[in-house]
CSV table of N, CA and C and ligand atoms in Angstrom, one decimal:
chain,number,residue,atom,x,y,z
A,53,MET,N,2.8,14.9,-2.5
A,53,MET,CA,2.6,13.3,-2.3
A,53,MET,C,1.4,12.6,-2.6
A,54,SER,N,2.1,11.8,-2.9
A,54,SER,CA,1.1,10.2,-3.2
A,54,SER,C,1.1,8.8,-2.7
A,55,ILE,N,0.5,7.8,-2.0
A,55,ILE,CA,0.6,6.5,-1.7
A,55,ILE,C,-0.1,6.1,-3.3
A,56,LYS,N,0.7,5.1,-4.1
A,56,LYS,CA,-0.2,4.3,-4.9
A,56,LYS,C,-0.1,2.7,-5.2
A,57,VAL,N,-1.1,2.2,-4.9
A,57,VAL,CA,-1.2,0.1,-5.3
A,57,VAL,C,-1.3,0.4,-6.7
A,58,ASN,N,-0.6,-0.4,-7.5
A,58,ASN,CA,-0.5,-1.0,-8.4
A,58,ASN,C,-1.2,-2.2,-8.3
A,59,GLN,N,-2.9,-2.0,-8.8
A,59,GLN,CA,-3.4,-3.1,-8.6
A,59,GLN,C,-3.3,-4.1,-9.3
A,60,GLU,N,-2.4,-3.9,-10.6
A,60,GLU,CA,-2.3,-5.3,-11.7
A,60,GLU,C,-1.3,-6.7,-10.7
A,61,THR,N,-0.1,-5.7,-10.2
A,61,THR,CA,1.1,-6.4,-9.5
A,61,THR,C,0.7,-6.8,-8.1
A,62,CYS,N,-0.7,-6.3,-7.5
A,62,CYS,CA,-0.5,-6.7,-6.0
A,62,CYS,C,-1.4,-8.1,-5.6
A,63,VAL,N,-0.8,-8.8,-4.8
A,63,VAL,CA,-0.9,-10.3,-4.8
A,63,VAL,C,-2.1,-10.6,-3.7
A,64,GLY,N,-2.3,-9.7,-2.5
A,64,GLY,CA,-2.9,-9.5,-1.9
A,64,GLY,C,-2.3,-10.1,-0.5
A,65,CYS,N,-1.4,-9.9,-0.4
A,65,CYS,CA,-0.6,-10.7,0.7
A,65,CYS,C,-1.4,-10.1,2.2
A,66,GLY,N,-2.2,-9.1,2.0
A,66,GLY,CA,-2.1,-8.1,3.1
A,66,GLY,C,-1.3,-7.6,4.1
A,67,MET,N,0.1,-7.9,4.0
A,67,MET,CA,1.3,-7.4,4.7
A,67,MET,C,1.0,-5.2,4.6
A,68,CYS,N,0.8,-4.8,4.1
A,68,CYS,CA,0.7,-3.3,3.9
A,68,CYS,C,-0.1,-3.0,5.2
A,69,VAL,N,-1.4,-3.9,4.6
A,69,VAL,CA,-2.7,-3.5,5.5
A,69,VAL,C,-2.5,-3.9,7.2
A,70,ASN,N,-1.8,-4.7,7.0
A,70,ASN,CA,-1.4,-5.3,8.5
A,70,ASN,C,-0.2,-4.8,9.3
A,71,MET,N,0.5,-3.9,8.4
A,71,MET,CA,1.7,-3.0,8.8
A,71,MET,C,1.2,-1.5,8.8
A,72,CYS,N,0.1,-0.9,8.1
A,72,CYS,CA,-0.3,0.3,8.1
A,72,CYS,C,-1.6,0.4,8.1
A,73,PRO,N,-3.2,0.1,8.7
A,73,PRO,CA,-4.1,-0.3,8.8
A,73,PRO,C,-4.9,1.6,8.6
A,74,ASP,N,-4.1,2.5,8.6
A,74,ASP,CA,-4.4,3.9,8.5
A,74,ASP,C,-4.2,4.6,7.1
A,75,VAL,N,-3.5,3.7,6.8
A,75,VAL,CA,-3.0,4.0,4.7
A,75,VAL,C,-3.5,2.9,3.8
A,76,PHE,N,-3.9,1.8,4.7
A,76,PHE,CA,-4.1,0.7,3.3
A,76,PHE,C,-5.1,0.0,3.8
A,77,SER,N,-5.9,-0.4,2.4
A,77,SER,CA,-7.1,-1.7,2.8
A,77,SER,C,-7.3,-2.4,1.9
A,78,LEU,N,-8.1,-3.7,1.6
A,78,LEU,CA,-8.1,-4.6,0.5
A,78,LEU,C,-9.0,-4.0,0.1
A,79,ASN,N,-9.5,-4.6,-1.2
A,79,ASN,CA,-10.6,-4.3,-1.4
A,79,ASN,C,-11.5,-5.5,-2.0
A,80,GLU,N,-12.5,-5.6,-3.0
A,80,GLU,CA,-13.4,-7.0,-3.0
A,80,GLU,C,-12.7,-8.2,-3.6
A,81,ASP,N,-11.4,-7.3,-4.0
A,81,ASP,CA,-11.2,-8.4,-5.6
A,81,ASP,C,-9.7,-8.6,-4.5
A,82,ASN,N,-9.6,-8.2,-3.5
A,82,ASN,CA,-8.0,-8.7,-2.9
A,82,ASN,C,-6.9,-8.3,-3.2
A,83,LYS,N,-7.3,-6.5,-3.4
A,83,LYS,CA,-6.1,-5.7,-4.0
A,83,LYS,C,-6.0,-4.6,-3.1
A,84,ALA,N,-5.0,-4.1,-2.5
A,84,ALA,CA,-4.5,-3.0,-1.4
A,84,ALA,C,-4.8,-1.8,-2.4
A,85,TYR,N,-5.5,-0.6,-1.6
A,85,TYR,CA,-5.2,0.5,-2.2
A,85,TYR,C,-5.4,1.3,-0.9
A,86,ALA,N,-5.0,2.7,-1.2
A,86,ALA,CA,-4.7,3.7,-0.2
A,86,ALA,C,-5.6,4.5,0.4
A,87,ILE,N,-6.2,4.3,1.9
A,87,ILE,CA,-7.1,5.0,2.4
A,87,ILE,C,-7.1,6.2,2.5
A,88,SER,N,-5.7,6.2,2.9
A,88,SER,CA,-5.4,8.0,3.2
A,88,SER,C,-4.0,8.3,2.4
A,89,GLN,N,-3.7,9.6,2.4
A,89,GLN,CA,-2.3,10.0,1.8
A,89,GLN,C,-1.1,10.6,3.0
A,90,GLU,N,-1.7,10.1,4.2
A,90,GLU,CA,-0.6,10.7,5.2
A,90,GLU,C,-0.2,9.5,5.6
A,91,ASN,N,0.7,10.0,7.0
A,91,ASN,CA,1.5,8.6,7.1
A,91,ASN,C,2.9,8.2,6.2
A,92,THR,N,2.7,8.9,5.5
A,92,THR,CA,4.1,8.2,3.9
A,92,THR,C,5.1,7.7,5.0
A,93,GLU,N,5.9,7.8,6.3
A,93,GLU,CA,6.5,6.6,6.7
A,93,GLU,C,6.4,5.1,6.8
A,94,CYS,N,5.2,5.2,7.7
A,94,CYS,CA,4.5,4.0,7.2
A,94,CYS,C,4.7,3.3,5.5
A,95,ALA,N,4.1,3.8,5.1
A,95,ALA,CA,3.7,3.8,3.6
A,95,ALA,C,5.3,3.6,3.1
A,96,LYS,N,6.5,4.0,3.5
A,96,LYS,CA,7.2,3.4,2.6
A,96,LYS,C,8.0,2.5,3.1
A,97,ASN,N,7.9,2.6,4.6
A,97,ASN,CA,8.2,1.1,4.8
A,97,ASN,C,7.6,-0.1,4.6
A,98,ALA,N,5.9,-0.2,4.1
A,98,ALA,CA,5.4,-1.0,3.9
A,98,ALA,C,6.1,-1.2,2.1
A,99,ALA,N,6.3,-0.2,1.7
A,99,ALA,CA,6.8,-0.5,0.1
A,99,ALA,C,7.8,-1.3,0.5
A,100,SER,N,8.8,-0.7,0.9
A,100,SER,CA,10.0,-1.6,0.4
A,100,SER,C,10.0,-2.9,1.4
A,101,ARG,N,8.9,-3.5,1.7
A,101,ARG,CA,8.7,-4.7,2.3
A,101,ARG,C,7.4,-5.6,1.4
A,102,CYS,N,7.3,-5.1,0.4
A,102,CYS,CA,5.9,-5.2,-0.4
A,102,CYS,C,6.7,-6.6,-1.4
A,103,PRO,N,6.2,-7.9,-1.4
A,103,PRO,CA,7.2,-8.9,-2.4
A,103,PRO,C,7.0,-8.5,-3.8
A,104,VAL,N,6.1,-7.6,-4.1
A,104,VAL,CA,6.0,-7.5,-5.7
A,104,VAL,C,6.4,-6.0,-5.8
A,105,ASN,N,6.7,-5.2,-4.9
A,105,ASN,CA,6.7,-3.7,-5.4
A,105,ASN,C,6.1,-2.9,-5.8
A,106,ALA,N,4.4,-3.6,-5.4
A,106,ALA,CA,3.5,-3.0,-5.6
A,106,ALA,C,3.5,-0.9,-5.0
A,107,ILE,N,3.8,-0.8,-4.0
A,107,ILE,CA,3.6,0.0,-3.6
A,107,ILE,C,4.6,1.7,-3.9
A,108,THR,N,3.9,2.5,-4.3
A,108,THR,CA,4.9,3.6,-4.7
A,108,THR,C,4.8,4.7,-3.7
A,109,VAL,N,5.5,5.5,-3.4
A,109,VAL,CA,5.5,6.7,-2.6
A,109,VAL,C,6.1,7.7,-3.0
A,110,GLU,N,5.3,8.9,-3.6
A,110,GLU,CA,6.4,10.1,-4.3
A,110,GLU,C,5.8,11.1,-2.8
A,111,GLU,N,7.0,12.0,-2.7
A,111,GLU,CA,6.9,13.4,-2.0
A,111,GLU,C,7.3,14.9,-2.6
B,286,SF4,FE1,-0.4,-6.7,-1.9
B,286,SF4,FE2,2.0,-5.6,-1.5
B,286,SF4,FE3,0.0,-5.1,0.2
B,286,SF4,FE4,0.7,-7.4,-0.5
B,286,SF4,S1,2.2,-5.6,0.5
B,286,SF4,S2,-1.0,-6.4,-0.2
B,286,SF4,S3,1.0,-7.6,-2.3
B,286,SF4,S4,0.6,-4.2,-1.7
């Protein structure tokens, strides 16, 4: 299982952090990163809504 954020494409909109605060956080460069590999359901929902498709969830 793996939840990843492509830091090159993330635009720092914060949507995934708002949706899944237990899974994602924003770093000092305003890029999201995974703080947990759990709650893949929420992560998948966030992935489907990310405006730049920066989130990948593999199970
Ligand atoms: Fe970055 Fe996508 Fe999360 Fe927005 S929703 S902060 S673009 S990973």
